[in-house]
Short mmCIF file of C-alpha atoms in Angstrom, two decimals:
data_model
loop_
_atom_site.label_atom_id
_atom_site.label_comp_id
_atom_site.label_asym_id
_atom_site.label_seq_id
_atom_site.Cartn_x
_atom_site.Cartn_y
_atom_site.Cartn_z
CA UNK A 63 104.13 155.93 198.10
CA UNK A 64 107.77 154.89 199.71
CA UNK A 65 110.69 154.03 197.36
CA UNK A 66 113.66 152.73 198.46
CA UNK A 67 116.61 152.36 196.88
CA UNK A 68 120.08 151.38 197.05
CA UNK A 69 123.37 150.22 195.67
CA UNK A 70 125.82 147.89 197.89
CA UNK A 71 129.40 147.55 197.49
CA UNK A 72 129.47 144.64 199.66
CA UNK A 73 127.58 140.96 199.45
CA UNK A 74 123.70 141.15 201.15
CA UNK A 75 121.27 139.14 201.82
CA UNK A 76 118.18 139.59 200.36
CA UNK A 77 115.76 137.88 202.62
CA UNK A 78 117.19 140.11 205.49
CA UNK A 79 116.94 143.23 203.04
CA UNK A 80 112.84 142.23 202.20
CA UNK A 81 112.11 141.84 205.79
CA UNK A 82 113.97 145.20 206.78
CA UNK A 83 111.93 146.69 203.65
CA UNK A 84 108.72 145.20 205.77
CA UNK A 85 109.45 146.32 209.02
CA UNK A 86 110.28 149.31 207.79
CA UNK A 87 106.28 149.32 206.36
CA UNK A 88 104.92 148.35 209.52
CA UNK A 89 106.21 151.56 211.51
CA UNK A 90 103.46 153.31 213.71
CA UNK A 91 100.35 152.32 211.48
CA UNK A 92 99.40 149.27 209.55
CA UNK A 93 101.39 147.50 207.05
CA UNK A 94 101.00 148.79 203.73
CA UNK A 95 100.10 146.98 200.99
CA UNK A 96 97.79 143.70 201.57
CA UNK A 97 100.27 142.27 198.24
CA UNK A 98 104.09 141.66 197.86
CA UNK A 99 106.07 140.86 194.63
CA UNK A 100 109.62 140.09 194.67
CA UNK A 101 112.34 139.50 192.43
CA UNK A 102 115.95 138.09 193.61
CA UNK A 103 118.72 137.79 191.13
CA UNK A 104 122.19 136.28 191.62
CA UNK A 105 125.37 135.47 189.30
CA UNK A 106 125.02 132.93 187.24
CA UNK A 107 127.53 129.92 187.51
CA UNK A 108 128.41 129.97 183.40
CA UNK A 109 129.43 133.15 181.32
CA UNK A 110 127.47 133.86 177.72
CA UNK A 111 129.79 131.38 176.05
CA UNK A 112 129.01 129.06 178.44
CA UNK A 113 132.25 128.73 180.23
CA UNK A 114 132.84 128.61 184.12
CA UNK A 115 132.49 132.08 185.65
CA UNK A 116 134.99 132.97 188.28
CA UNK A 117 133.46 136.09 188.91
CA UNK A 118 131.16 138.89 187.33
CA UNK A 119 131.91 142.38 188.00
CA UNK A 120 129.46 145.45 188.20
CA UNK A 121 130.05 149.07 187.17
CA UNK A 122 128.12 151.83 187.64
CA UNK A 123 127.88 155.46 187.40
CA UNK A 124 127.53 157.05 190.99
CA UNK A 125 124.96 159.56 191.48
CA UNK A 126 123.48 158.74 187.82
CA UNK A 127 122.43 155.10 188.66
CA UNK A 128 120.31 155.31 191.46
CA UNK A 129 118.95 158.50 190.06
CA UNK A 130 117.54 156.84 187.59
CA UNK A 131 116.29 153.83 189.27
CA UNK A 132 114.64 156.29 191.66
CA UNK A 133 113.42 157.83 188.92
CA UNK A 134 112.37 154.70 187.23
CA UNK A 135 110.92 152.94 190.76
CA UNK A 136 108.41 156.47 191.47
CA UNK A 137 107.55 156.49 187.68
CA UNK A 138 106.49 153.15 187.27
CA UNK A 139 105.16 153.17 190.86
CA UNK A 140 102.50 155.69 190.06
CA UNK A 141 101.41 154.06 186.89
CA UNK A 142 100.20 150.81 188.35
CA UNK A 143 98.91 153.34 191.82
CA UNK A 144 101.77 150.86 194.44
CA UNK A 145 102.33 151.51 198.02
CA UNK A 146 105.99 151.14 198.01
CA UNK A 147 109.08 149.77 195.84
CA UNK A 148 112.42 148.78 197.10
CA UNK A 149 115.63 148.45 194.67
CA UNK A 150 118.89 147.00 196.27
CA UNK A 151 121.02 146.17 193.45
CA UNK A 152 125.17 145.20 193.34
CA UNK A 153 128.09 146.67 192.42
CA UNK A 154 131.60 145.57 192.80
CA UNK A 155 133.19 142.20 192.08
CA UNK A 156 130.83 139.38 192.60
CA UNK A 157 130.94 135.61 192.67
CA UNK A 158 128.98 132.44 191.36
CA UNK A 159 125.52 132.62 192.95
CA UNK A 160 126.03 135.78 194.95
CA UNK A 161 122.80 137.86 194.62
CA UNK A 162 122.75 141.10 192.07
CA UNK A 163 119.71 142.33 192.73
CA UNK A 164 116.45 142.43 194.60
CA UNK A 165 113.49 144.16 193.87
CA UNK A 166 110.30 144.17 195.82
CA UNK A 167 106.55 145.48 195.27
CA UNK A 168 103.57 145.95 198.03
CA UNK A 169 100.30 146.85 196.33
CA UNK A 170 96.82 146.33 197.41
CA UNK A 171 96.58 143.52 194.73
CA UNK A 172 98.72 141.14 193.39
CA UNK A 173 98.43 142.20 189.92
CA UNK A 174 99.67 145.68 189.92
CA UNK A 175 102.52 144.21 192.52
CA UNK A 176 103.18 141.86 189.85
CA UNK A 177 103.16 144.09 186.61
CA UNK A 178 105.38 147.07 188.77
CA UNK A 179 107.75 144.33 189.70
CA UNK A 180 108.26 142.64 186.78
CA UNK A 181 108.59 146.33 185.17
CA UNK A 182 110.81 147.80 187.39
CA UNK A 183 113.28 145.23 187.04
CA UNK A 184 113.48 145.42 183.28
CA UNK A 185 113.44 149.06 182.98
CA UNK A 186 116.62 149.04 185.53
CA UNK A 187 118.40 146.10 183.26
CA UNK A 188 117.87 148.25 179.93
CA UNK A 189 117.89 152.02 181.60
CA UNK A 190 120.06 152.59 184.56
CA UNK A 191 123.60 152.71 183.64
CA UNK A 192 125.12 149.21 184.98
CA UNK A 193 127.57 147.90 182.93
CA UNK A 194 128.69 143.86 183.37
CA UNK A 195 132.23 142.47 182.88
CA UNK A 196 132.41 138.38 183.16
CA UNK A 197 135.71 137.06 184.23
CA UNK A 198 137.16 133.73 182.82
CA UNK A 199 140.82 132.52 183.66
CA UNK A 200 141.69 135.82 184.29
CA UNK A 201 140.09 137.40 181.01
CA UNK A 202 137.12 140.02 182.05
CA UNK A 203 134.67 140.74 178.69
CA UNK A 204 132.38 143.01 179.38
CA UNK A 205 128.59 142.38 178.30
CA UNK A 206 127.38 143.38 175.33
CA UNK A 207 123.34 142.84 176.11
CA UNK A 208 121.27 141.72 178.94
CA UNK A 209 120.23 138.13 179.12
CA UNK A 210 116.15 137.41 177.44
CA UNK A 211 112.96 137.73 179.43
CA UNK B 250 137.28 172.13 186.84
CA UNK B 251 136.75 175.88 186.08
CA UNK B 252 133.26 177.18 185.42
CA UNK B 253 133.81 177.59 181.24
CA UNK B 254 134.94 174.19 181.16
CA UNK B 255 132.96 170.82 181.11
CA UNK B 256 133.66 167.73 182.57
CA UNK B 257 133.67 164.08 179.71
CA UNK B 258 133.37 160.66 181.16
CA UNK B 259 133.89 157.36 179.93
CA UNK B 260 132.79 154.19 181.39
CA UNK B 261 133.44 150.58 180.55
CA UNK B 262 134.33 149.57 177.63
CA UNK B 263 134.99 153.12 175.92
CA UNK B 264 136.91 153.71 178.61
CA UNK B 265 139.11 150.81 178.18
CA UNK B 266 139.50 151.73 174.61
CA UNK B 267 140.20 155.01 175.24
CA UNK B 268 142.59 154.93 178.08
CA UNK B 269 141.04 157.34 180.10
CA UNK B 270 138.55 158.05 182.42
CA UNK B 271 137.73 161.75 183.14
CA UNK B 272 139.09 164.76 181.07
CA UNK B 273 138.00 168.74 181.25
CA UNK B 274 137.65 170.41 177.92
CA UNK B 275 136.80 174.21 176.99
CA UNK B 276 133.65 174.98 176.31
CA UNK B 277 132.87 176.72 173.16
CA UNK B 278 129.57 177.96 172.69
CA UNK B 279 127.02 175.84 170.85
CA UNK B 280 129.38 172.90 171.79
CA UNK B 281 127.26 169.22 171.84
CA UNK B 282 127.97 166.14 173.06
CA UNK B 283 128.78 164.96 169.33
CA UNK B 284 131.68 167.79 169.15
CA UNK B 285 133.25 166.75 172.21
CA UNK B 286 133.24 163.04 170.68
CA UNK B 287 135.09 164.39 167.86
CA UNK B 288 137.44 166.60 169.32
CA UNK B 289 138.30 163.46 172.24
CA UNK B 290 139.27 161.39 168.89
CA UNK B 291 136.86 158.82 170.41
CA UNK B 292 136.52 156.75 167.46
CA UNK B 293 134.86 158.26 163.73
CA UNK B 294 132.66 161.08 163.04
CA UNK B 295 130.27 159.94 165.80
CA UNK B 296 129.55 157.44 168.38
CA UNK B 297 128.27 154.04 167.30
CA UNK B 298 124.49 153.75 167.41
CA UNK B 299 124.86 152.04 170.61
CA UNK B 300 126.51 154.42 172.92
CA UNK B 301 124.24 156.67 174.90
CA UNK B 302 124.90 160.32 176.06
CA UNK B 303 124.26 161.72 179.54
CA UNK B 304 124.57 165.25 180.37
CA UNK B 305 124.47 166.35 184.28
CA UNK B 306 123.23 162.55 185.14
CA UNK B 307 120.16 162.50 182.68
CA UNK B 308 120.08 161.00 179.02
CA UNK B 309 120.25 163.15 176.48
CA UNK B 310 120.29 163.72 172.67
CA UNK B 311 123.97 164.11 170.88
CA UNK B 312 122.91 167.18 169.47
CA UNK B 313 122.06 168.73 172.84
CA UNK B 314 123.95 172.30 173.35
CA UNK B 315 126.29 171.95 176.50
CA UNK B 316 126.77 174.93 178.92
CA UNK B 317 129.89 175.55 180.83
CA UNK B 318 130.27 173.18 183.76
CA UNK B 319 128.43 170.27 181.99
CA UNK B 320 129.19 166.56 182.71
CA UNK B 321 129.23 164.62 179.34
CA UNK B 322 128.86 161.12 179.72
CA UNK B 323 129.68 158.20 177.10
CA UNK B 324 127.95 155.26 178.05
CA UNK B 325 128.34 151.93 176.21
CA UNK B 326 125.16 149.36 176.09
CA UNK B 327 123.43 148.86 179.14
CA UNK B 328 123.40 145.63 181.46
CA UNK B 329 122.58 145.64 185.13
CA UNK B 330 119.85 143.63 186.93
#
């Protein structure tokens, strides 16, 4: 089972990131995992209150953060018996429509690619310290509660 | 930071509030996370409901005993993804 995760101060792109993650899958034997899931985020163009967003920042706790979405990615990966997880995930200042996060999921069947993905996403939102401030006209507020499923 | 002493860390929010990011503090034995809140003048008796504790990178109760060296962590509510 191969987890893979990171946090980037920088923007990414997530197609390149997924097909790195594949390659990476493919070295010296066959490709593992006959089933992908994958989940891309980005920022939103509106803050909670519905206003225009100029930009959305990320915190985080270094070291803490991806220990727990390592953590979280090798738990969750052995319940539903996955082939490999990869986390890439934001931090920093970002703009309107700039992705936050990706995560992927190769299984041998869709569902359990499905179920980790879906899983590992919102045990990262609600248990890896991130913390969200939205700027508007130059006033950041920081989040008080992720978005709904 | 000297070995008896442990490490407290805000983030976000409380550390907005509070003006500070990273202090060393004594240890005293059977210190817990809860203590340090107090003695910090962090706000009340206690943390609100919604503020999580995190000793050495890993969740953990307020009533927790600390050892010396520990890094307390304050962590407001949770948003990433």
């Amino acid at each position: 089972m191969q987890v893979d995760v990171d946090l980037l101060a920088a923007p990414f792109d997530p197609l390149q990131s997924l097909a790195a993650w594949q390659a990476s899958r493919r070295v010296g034997r066959p490709c593992i995992g006959a089933a992908e899931a994958h989940f891309i985020g980005r920022v939103r163009p509106v803050a909670a209150d519905g206003s225009p967003l100029e930009a959305l920042e990320i915190e985080h706790y270094p070291g803490m953060t991806e220990r727990r979405i390592a953590a979280i990615s090798q738990a969750l990966a052995l319940d539903h018996g996955v082939a490999a997880v990869l986390v890439r995930h934001r931090v920093g200042r970002l703009k309107p429509d700039e992705p936050i996060v990706v995560v992927a999921v190769a299984a041998d069947r869709r569902g359990p690619a499905l179920r980790c993905c879906q899983e590992v996403l919102e045990s990262l939102k609600h248990e890896a310290p991130f913390w969200k401030r939205e700027w508007v006209n130059g006033c950041g507020h920081w989040v008080a509660a992720n978005t709904p499923l | 930071m000297m070995s008896g002493e442990l490490r407290v860390r805000l983030f976000a929010g409380l550390r907005e509030e509070a003006g500070w990011q990273e202090r060393s503090l004594a240890h005293q034995s059977g210190m817990t996370a809860a203590a340090v809140w107090t003695l910090l003048n962090l706000g009340g008796t206690a943390p609100p409901a919604t503020v999580r504790v995190a000793i050495n990178h890993e969740f953990a109760a307020l009533d927790t005993p600390l050892a010396h060296g520990d890094e307390v962590a304050f962590l407001p509510p949770i948003s990433g993804g």
